mmCIF file of N, CA and C and ligand atoms in Angstrom:
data_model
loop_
_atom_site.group_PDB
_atom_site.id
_atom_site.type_symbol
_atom_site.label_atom_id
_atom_site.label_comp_id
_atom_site.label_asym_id
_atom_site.label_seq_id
_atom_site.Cartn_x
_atom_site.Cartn_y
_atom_site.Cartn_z
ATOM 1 N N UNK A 1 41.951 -37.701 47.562
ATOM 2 C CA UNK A 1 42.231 -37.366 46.153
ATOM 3 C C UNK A 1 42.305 -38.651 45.317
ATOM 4 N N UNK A 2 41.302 -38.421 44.211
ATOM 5 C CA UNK A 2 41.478 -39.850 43.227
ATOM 6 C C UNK A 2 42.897 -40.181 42.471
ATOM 7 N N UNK A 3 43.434 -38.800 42.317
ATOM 8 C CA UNK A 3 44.892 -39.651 41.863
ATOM 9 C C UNK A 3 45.790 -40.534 43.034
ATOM 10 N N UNK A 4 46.208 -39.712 43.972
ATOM 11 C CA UNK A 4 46.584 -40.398 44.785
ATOM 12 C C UNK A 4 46.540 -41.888 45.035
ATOM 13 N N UNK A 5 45.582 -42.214 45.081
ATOM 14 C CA UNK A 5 45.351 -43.749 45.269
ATOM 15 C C UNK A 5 45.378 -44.176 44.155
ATOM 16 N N UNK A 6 45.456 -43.776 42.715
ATOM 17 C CA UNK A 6 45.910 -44.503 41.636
ATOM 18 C C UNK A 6 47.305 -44.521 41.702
ATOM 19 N N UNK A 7 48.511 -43.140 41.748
ATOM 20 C CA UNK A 7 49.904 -43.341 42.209
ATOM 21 C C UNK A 7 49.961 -44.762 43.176
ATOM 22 N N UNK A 8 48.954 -44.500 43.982
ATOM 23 C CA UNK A 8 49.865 -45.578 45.395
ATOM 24 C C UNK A 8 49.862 -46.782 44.518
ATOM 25 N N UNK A 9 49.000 -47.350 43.858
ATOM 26 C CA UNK A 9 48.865 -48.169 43.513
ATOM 27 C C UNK A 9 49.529 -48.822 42.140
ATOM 28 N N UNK A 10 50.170 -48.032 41.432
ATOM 29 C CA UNK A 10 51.129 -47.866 40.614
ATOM 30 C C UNK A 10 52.312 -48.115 41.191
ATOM 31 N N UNK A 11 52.317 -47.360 42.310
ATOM 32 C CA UNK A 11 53.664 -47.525 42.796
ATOM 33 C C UNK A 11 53.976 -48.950 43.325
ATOM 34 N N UNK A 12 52.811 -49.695 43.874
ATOM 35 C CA UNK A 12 52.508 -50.924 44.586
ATOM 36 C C UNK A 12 53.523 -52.381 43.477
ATOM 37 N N UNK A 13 52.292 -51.565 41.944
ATOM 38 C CA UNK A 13 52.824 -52.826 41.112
ATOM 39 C C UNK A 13 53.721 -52.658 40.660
ATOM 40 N N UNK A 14 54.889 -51.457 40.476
ATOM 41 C CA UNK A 14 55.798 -51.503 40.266
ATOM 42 C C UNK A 14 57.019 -51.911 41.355
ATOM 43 N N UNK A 15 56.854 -52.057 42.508
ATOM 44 C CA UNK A 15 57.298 -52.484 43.692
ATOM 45 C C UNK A 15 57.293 -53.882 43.524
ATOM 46 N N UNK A 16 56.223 -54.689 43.549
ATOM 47 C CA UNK A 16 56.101 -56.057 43.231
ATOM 48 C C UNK A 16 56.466 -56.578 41.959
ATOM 49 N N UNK A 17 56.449 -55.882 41.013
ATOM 50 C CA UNK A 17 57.136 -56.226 39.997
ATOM 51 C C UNK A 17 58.896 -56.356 39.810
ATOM 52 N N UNK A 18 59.451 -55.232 39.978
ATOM 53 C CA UNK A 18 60.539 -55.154 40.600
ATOM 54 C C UNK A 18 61.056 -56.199 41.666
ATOM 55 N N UNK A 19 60.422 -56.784 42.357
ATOM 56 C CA UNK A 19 60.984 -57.974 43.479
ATOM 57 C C UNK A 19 60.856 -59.187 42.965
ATOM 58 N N UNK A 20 59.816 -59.641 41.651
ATOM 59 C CA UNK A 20 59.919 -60.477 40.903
ATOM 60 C C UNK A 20 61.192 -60.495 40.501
ATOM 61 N N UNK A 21 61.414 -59.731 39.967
ATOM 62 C CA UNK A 21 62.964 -59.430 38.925
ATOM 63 C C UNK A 21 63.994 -59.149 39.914
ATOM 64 N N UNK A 22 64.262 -59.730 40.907
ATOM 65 C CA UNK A 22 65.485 -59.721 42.220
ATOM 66 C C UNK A 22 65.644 -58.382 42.349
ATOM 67 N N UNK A 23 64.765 -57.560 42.825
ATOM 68 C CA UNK A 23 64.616 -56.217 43.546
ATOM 69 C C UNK A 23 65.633 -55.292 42.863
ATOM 70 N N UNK A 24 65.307 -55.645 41.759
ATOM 71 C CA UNK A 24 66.202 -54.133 40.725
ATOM 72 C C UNK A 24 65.046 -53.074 40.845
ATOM 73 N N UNK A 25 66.331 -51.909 40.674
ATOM 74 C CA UNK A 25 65.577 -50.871 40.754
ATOM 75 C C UNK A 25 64.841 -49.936 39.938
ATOM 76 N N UNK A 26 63.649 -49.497 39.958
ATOM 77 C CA UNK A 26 63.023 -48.899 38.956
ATOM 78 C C UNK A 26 63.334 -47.794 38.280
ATOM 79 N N UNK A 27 63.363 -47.686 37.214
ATOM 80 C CA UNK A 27 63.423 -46.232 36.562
ATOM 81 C C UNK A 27 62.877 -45.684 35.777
ATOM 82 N N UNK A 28 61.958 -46.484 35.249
ATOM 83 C CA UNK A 28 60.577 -45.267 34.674
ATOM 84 C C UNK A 28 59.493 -46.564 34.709
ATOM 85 N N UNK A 29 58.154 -45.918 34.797
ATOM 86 C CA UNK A 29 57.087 -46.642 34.742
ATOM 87 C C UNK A 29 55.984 -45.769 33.768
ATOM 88 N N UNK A 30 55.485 -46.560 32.596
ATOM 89 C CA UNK A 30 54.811 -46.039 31.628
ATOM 90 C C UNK A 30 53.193 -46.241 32.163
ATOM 91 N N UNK A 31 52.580 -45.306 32.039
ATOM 92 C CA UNK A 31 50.815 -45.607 32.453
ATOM 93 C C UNK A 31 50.352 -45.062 31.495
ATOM 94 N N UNK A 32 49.351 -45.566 30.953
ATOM 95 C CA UNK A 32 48.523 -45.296 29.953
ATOM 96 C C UNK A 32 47.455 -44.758 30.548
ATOM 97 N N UNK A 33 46.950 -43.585 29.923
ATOM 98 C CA UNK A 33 45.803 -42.265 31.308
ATOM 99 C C UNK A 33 44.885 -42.327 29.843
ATOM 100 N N UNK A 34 43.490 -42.740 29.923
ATOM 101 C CA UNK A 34 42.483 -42.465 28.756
ATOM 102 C C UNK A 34 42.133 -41.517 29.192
ATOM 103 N N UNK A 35 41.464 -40.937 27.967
ATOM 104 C CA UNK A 35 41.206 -39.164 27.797
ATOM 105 C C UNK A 35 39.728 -39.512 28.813
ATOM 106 N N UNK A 36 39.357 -40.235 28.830
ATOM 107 C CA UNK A 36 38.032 -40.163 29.912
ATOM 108 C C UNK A 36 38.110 -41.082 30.833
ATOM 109 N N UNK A 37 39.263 -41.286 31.548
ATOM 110 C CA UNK A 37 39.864 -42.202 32.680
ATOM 111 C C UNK A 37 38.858 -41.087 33.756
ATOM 112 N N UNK A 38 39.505 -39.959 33.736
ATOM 113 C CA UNK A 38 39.061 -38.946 34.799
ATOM 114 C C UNK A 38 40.305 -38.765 35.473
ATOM 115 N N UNK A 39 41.330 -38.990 35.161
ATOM 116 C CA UNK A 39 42.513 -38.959 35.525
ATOM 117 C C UNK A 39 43.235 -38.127 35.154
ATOM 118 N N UNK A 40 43.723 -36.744 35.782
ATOM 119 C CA UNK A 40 44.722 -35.683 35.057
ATOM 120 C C UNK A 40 46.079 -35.995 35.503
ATOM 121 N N UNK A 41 46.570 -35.831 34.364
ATOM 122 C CA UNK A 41 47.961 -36.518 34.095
ATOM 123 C C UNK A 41 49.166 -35.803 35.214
ATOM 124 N N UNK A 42 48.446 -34.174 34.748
ATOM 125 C CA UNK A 42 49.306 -33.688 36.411
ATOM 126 C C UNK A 42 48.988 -33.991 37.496
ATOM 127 N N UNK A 43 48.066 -34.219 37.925
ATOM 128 C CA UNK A 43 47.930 -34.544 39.258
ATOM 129 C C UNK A 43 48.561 -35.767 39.662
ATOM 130 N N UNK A 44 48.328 -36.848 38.419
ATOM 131 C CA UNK A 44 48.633 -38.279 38.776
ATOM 132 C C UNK A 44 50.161 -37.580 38.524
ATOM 133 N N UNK A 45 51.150 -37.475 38.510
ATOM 134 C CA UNK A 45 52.865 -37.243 38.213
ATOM 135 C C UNK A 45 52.781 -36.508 39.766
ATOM 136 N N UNK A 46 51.800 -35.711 39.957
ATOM 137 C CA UNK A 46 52.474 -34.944 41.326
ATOM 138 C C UNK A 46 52.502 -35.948 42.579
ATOM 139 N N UNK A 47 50.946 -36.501 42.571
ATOM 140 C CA UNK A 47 51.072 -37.237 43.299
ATOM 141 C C UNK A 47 51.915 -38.466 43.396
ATOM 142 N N UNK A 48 52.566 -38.869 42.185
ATOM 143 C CA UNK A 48 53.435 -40.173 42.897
ATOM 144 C C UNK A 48 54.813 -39.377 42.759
ATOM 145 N N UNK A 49 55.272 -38.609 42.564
ATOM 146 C CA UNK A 49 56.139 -38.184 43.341
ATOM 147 C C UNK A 49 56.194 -37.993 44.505
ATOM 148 N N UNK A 50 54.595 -37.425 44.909
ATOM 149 C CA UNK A 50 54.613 -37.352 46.625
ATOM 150 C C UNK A 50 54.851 -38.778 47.261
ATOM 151 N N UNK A 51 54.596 -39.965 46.412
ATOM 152 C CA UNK A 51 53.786 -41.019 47.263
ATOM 153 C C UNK A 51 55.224 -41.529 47.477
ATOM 154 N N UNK A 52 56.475 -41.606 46.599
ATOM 155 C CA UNK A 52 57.613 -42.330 46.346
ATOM 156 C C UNK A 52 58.758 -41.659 47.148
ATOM 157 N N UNK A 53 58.258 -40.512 47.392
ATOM 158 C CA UNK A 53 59.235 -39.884 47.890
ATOM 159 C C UNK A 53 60.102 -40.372 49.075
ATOM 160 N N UNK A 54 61.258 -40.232 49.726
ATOM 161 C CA UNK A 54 61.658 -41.351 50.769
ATOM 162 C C UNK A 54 61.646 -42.774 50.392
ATOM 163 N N UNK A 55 61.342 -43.503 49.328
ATOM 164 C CA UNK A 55 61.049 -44.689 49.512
ATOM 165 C C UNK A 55 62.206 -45.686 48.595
ATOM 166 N N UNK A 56 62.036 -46.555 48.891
ATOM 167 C CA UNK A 56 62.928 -47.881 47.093
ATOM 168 C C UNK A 56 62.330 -46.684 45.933
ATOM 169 N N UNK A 57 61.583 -46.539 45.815
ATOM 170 C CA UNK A 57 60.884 -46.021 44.793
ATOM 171 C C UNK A 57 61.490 -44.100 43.995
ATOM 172 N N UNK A 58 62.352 -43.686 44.995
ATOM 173 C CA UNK A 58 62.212 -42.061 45.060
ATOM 174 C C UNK A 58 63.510 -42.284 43.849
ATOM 175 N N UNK A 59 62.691 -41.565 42.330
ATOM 176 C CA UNK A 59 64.033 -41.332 41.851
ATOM 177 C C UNK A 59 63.526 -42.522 40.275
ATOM 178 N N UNK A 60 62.081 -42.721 40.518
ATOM 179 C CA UNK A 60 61.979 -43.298 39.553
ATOM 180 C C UNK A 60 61.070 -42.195 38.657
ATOM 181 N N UNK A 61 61.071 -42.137 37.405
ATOM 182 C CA UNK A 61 60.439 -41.324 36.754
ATOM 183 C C UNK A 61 58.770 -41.822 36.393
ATOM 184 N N UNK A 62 57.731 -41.711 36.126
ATOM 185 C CA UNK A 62 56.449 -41.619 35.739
ATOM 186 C C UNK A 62 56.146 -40.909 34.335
ATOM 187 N N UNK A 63 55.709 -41.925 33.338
ATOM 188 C CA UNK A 63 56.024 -41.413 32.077
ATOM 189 C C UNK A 63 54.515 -42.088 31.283
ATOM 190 N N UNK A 64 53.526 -40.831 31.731
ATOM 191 C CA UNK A 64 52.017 -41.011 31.485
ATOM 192 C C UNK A 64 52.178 -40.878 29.611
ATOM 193 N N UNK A 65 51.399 -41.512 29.195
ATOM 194 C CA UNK A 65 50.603 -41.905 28.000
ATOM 195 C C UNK A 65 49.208 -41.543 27.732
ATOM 196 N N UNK A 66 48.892 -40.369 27.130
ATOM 197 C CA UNK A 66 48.040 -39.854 27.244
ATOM 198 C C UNK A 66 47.185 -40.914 26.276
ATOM 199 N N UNK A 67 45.964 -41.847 26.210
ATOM 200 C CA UNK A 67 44.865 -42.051 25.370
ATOM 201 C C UNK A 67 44.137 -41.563 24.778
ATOM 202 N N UNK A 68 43.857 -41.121 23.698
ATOM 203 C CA UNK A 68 42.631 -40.751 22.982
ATOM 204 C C UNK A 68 41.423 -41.503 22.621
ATOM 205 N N UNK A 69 40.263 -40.927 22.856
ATOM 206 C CA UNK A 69 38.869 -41.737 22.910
ATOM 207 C C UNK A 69 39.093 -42.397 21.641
ATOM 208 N N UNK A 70 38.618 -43.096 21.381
ATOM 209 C CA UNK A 70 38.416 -43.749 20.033
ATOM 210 C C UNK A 70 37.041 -44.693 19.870
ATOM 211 N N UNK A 71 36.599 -44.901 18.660
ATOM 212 C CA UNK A 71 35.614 -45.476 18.340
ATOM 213 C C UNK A 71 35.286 -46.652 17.137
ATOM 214 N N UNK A 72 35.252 -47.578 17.014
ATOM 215 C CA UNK A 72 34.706 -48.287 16.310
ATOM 216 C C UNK A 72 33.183 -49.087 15.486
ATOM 217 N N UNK A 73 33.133 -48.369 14.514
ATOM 218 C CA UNK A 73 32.202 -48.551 13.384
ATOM 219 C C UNK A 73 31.777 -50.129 13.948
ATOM 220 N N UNK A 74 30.270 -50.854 14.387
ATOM 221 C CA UNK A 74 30.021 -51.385 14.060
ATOM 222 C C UNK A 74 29.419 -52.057 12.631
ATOM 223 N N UNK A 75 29.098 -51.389 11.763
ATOM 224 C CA UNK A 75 28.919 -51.503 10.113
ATOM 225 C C UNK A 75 30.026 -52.035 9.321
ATOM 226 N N UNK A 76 31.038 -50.835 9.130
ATOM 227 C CA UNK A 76 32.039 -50.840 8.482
ATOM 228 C C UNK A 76 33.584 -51.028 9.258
ATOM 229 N N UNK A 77 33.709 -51.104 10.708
ATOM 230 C CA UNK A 77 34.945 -51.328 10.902
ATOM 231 C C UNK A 77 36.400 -50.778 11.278
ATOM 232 N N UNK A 78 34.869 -48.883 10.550
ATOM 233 C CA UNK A 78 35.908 -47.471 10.536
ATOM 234 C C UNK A 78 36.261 -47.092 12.189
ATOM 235 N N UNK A 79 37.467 -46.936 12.497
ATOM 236 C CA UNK A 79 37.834 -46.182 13.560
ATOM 237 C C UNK A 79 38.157 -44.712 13.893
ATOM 238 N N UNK A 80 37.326 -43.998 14.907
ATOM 239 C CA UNK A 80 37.094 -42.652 14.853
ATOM 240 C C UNK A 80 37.193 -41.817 16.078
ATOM 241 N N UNK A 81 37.891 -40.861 16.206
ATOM 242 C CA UNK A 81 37.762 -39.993 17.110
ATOM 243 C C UNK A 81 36.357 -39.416 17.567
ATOM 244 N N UNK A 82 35.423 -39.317 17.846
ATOM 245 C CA UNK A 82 34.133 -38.952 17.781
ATOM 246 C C UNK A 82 34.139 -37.458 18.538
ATOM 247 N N UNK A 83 33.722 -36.851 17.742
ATOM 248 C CA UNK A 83 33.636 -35.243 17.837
ATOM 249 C C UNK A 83 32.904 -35.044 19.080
ATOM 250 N N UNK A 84 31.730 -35.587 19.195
ATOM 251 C CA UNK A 84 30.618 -35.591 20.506
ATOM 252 C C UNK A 84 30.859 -37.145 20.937
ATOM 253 N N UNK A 85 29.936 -36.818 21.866
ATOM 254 C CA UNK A 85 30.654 -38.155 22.878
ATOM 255 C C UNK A 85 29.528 -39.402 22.315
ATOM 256 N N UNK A 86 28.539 -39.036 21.812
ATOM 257 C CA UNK A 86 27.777 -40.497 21.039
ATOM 258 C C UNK A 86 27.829 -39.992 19.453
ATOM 259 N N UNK A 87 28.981 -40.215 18.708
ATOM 260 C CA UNK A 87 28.978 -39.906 17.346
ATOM 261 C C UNK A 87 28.907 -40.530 16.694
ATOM 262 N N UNK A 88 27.910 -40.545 15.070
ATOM 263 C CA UNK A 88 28.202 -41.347 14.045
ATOM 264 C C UNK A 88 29.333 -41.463 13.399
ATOM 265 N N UNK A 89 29.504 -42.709 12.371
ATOM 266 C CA UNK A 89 30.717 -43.122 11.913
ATOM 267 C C UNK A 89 30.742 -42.322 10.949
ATOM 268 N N UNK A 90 32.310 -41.491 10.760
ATOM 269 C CA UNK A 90 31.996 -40.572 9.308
ATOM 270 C C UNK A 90 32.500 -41.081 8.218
ATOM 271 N N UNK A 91 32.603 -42.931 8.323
ATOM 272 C CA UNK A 91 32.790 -42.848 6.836
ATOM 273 C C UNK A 91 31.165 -43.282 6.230
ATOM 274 N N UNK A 92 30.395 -44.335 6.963
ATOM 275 C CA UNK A 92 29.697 -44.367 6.366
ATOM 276 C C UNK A 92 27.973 -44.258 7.072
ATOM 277 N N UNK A 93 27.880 -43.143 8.462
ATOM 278 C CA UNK A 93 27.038 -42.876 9.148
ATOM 279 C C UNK A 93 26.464 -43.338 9.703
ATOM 280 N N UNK A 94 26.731 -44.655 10.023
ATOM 281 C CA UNK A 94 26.083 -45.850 10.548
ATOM 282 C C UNK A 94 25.968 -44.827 12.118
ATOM 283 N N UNK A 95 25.210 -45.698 13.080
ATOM 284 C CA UNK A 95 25.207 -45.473 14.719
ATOM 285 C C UNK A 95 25.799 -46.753 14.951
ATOM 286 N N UNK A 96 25.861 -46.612 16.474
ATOM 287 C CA UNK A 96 25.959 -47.849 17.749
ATOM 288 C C UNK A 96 27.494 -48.219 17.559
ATOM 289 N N UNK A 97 28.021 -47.280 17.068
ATOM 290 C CA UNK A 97 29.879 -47.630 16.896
ATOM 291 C C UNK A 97 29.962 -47.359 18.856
ATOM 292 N N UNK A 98 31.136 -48.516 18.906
ATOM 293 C CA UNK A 98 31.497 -49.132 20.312
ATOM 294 C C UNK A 98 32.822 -48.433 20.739
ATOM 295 N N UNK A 99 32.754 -47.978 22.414
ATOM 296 C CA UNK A 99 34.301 -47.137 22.549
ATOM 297 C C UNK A 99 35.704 -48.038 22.594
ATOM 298 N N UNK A 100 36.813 -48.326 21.612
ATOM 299 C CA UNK A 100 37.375 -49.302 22.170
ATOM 300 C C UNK A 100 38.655 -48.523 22.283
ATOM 301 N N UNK A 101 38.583 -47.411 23.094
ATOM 302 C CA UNK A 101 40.163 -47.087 23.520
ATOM 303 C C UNK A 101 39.619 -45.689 24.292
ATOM 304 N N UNK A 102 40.210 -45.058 25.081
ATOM 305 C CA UNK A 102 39.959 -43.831 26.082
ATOM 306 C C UNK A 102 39.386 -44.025 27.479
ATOM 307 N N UNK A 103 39.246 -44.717 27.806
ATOM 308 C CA UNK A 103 39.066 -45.292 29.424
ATOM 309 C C UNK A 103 40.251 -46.159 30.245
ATOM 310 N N UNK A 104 41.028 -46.680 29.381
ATOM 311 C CA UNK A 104 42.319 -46.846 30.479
ATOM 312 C C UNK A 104 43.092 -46.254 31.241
ATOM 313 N N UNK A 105 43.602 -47.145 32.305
ATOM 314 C CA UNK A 105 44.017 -46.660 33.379
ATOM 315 C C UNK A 105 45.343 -47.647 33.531
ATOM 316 N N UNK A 106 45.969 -47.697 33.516
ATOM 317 C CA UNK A 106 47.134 -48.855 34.053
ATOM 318 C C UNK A 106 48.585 -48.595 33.740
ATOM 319 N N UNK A 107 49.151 -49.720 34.194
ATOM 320 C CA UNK A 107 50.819 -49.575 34.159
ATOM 321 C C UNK A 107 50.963 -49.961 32.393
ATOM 322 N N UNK A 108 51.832 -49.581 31.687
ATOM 323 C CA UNK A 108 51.974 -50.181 30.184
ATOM 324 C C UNK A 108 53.470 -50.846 30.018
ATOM 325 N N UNK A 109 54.572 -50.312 30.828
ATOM 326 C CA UNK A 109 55.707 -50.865 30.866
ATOM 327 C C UNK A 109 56.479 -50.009 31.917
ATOM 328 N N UNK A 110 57.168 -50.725 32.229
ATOM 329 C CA UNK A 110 58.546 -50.824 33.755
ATOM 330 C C UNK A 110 60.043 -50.630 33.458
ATOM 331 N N UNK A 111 60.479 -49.835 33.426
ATOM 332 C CA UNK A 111 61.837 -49.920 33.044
ATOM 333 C C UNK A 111 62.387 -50.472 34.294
ATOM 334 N N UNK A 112 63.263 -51.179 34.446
ATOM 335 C CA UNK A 112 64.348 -51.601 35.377
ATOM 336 C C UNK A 112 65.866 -51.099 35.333
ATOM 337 N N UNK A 113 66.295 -51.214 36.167
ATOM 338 C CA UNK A 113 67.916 -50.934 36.433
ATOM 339 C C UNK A 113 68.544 -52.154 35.392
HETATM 340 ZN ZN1 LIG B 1 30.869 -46.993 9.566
#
């Protein structure tokens, strides 16, 4: 399962992060999930509950950030949700606007004890 091994690995850097900081203990970890990561937000929460369970880790919360695609106007600058997945800019119709947000995947912040 593709979440799975994104949990483990979440769980990894929040583990190592945490031992940086004299092995305090975790209590929420923020991930940022882009709307076209391919990543469902339930699955990724079920699975690291499974993954933490028993562990330093059991008892920390997972507190996904959903991304929205977004787009940027090479012309004008405009930033846009794009209705279809190669959309013009609607302020001023230009093409070749660039995706600069909806594909992340990562940790965004760590709460500690
Ligand atoms: Zn534009």
């Amino acid at each position: 399962m593709h979440e799975l091994s994104i949990a483990q690995s979440i769980a990894d850097a929040a583990r190592e992060h945490a031992s940086q900081n004299g092995g305090r203990r975790v209590v929420r970890i923020g991930v940022r999930v882009g709307e076209i990561s391919g990543v469902s937000v339930d699955a990724l929460q079920f699975c690291f509950e499974m993954t933490v369970k028993n562990t330093d880790l059991d008892g920390a919360a997972l507190d996904p950030e959903p991304v929205p695609v977004r787009y940027r106007c090479a012309a004008c600058g405009q930033e846009f949700h794009p209705v279809e997945f190669l959309a013009d800019c609607p302020a001023c119709g230009a093409t070749g606007a660039s995706m600069v947000a909806g594909d992340e995947l990562g940790m965004s912040f760590l709460e500690l004890e």
